[in-house]
Coordinates of C-alpha atoms in Angstrom, one line a residue:
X1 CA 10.2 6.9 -17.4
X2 CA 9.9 6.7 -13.8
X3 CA 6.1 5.1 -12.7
X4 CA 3.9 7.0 -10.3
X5 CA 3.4 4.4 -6.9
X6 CA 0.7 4.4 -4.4
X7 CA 0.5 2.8 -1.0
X8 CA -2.1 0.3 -0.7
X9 CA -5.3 1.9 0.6
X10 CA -8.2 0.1 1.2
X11 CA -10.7 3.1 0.1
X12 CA -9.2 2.8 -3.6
X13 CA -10.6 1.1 -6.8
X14 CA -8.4 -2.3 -7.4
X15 CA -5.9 -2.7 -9.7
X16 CA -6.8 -5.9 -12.2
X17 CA -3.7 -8.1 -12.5
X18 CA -3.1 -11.7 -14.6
X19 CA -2.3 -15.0 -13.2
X20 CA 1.8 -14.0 -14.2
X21 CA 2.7 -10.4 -13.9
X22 CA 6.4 -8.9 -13.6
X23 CA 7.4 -7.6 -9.5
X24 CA 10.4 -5.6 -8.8
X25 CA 12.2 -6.2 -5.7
X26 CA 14.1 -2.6 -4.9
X27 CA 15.8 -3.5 -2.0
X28 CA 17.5 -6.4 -3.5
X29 CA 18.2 -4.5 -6.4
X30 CA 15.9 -6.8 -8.9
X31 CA 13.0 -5.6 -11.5
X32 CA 10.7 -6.8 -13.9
X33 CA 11.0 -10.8 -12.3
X34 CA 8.6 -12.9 -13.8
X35 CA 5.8 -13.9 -10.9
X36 CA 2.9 -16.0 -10.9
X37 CA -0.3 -14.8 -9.1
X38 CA -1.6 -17.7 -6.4
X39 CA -4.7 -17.0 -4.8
X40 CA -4.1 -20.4 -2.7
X41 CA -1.1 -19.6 -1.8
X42 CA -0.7 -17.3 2.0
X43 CA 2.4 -16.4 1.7
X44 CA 4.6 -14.6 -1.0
X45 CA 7.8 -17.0 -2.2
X46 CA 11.6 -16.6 -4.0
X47 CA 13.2 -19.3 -5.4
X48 CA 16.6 -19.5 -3.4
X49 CA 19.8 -21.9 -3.1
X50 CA 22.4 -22.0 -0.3
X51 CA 20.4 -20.6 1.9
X52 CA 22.7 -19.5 5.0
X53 CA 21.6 -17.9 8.3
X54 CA 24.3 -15.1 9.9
X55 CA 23.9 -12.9 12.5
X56 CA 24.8 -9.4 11.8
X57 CA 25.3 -6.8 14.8
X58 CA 22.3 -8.8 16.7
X59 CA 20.2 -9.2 14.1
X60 CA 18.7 -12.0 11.9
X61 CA 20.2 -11.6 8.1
X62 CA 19.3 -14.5 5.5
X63 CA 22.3 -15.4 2.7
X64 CA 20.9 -16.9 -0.6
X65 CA 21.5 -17.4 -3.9
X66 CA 19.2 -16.6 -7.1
X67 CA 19.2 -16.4 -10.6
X68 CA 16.8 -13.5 -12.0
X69 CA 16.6 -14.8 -15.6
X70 CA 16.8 -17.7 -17.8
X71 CA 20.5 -17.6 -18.8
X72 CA 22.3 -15.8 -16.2
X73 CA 24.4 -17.2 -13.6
X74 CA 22.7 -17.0 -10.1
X75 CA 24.4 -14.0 -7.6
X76 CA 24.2 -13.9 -3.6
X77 CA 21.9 -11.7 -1.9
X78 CA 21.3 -10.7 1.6
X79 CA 18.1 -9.7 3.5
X80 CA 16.6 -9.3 6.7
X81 CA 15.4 -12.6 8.7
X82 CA 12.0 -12.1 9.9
X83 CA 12.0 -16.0 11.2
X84 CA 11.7 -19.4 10.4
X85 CA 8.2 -20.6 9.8
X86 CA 6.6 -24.2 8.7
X87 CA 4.7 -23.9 5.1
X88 CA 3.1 -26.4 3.3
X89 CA 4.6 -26.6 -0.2
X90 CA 2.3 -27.1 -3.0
X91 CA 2.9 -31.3 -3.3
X92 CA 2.1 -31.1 0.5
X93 CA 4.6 -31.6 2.6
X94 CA 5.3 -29.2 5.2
X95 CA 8.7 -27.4 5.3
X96 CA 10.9 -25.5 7.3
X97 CA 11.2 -22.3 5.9
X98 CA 13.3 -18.8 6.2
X99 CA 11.4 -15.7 5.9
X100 CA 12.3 -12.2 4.7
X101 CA 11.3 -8.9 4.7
X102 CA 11.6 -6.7 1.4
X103 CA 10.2 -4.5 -0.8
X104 CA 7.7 -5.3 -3.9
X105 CA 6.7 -3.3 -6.2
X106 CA 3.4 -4.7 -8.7
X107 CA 2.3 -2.2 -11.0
X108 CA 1.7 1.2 -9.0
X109 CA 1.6 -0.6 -5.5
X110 CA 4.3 -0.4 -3.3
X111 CA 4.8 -1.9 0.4
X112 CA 7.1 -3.7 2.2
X113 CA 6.6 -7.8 2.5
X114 CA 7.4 -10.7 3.6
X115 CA 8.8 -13.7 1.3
X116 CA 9.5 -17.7 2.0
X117 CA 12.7 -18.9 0.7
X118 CA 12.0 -22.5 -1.3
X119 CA 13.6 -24.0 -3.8
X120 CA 11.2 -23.6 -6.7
X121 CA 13.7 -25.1 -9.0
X122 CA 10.9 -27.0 -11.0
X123 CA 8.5 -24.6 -10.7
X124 CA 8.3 -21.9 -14.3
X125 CA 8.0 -18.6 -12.2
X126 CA 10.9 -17.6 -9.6
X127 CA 8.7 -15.9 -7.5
X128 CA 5.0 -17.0 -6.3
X129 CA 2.9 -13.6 -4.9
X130 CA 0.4 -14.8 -2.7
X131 CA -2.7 -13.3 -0.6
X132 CA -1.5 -11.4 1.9
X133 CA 0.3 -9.4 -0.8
X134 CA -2.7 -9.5 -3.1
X135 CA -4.6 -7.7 -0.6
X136 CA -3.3 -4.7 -0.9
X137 CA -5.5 -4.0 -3.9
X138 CA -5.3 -5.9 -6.3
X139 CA -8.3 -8.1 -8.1
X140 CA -7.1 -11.3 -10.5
X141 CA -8.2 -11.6 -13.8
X142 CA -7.1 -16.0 -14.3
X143 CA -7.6 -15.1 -17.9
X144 CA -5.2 -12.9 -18.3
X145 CA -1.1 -12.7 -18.3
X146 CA 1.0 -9.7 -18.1
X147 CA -1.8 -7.2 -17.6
X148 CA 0.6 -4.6 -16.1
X149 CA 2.6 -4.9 -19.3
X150 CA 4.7 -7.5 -20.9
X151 CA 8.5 -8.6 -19.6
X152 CA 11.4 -7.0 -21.4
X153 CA 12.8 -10.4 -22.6
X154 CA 11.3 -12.4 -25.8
X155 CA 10.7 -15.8 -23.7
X156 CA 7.2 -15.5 -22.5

């Protein structure tokens, strides 16, 4: 059943969301990836591996590896470099990061992003959605989990 999306407008009522929610990320072919909501958090995040600059016909691409789910083996994907920037990590310290530009997709929102790439190895969620994608509509309930419905796997 394919979902109705919107483009963020500022003019609409927001869309109440819990502090984990599933995101789709079209242009890297991924769906339903677990997320956690972070309010303190600027900017959006991906847990990635092997992280490998290349330069493709003049422009910045980004290599890395990433394992949707809890069991599979992690694949390589490729996206477009938007730059390098400095980000303080959540224990602190500040780190050299790559950033990307991609597509999300949380509940009927759609837009195009930008994403760190960290190692979030110890971290529960593979991907962190921060402010500057929250802003596009969307009000957090820190009671809730899974608002826009549950994930298709049984390990919640």
């Amino acid at each position: 059943m394919a979902r109705s999306l919107r483009t963020p407008k500022a003019d609409r009522q927001p869309i109440d969301i819990g502090w984990v929610e599933c995101v789709d990320l079209p242009d890297l072919g991924l769906s339903r990836i677990k997320a956690k909501i972070d309010t303190g958090a600027a900017t959006s995040s991906i847990h990635a591996t092997r992280v490998k600059p290349l330069t493709i016909d003049g422009q910045l691409i980004v290599e890395f590896w990433f394992r949707a789910h809890r069991g599979e083996a992690a694949r390589k994907y490729r996206a477009p470099g938007v730059e390098q920037r400095s980000i303080k990590s959540s224990n602190g310290a500040i780190e050299l990061r790559y950033v990307i530009e991609t597509t999300m997709i949380l509940g009927s929102v759609r837009w195009k992003g930008h994403m760190t790439l960290a190692n979030r190895n110890t971290m529960t969620f593979p991907i962190l959605i921060g402010r500057r994608a929250l802003r596009r509509g969307f009000r957090v309930d820190c009671r809730r989990k899974w608002a826009l419905g549950l994930p298709e796997e049984t390990d919640r």
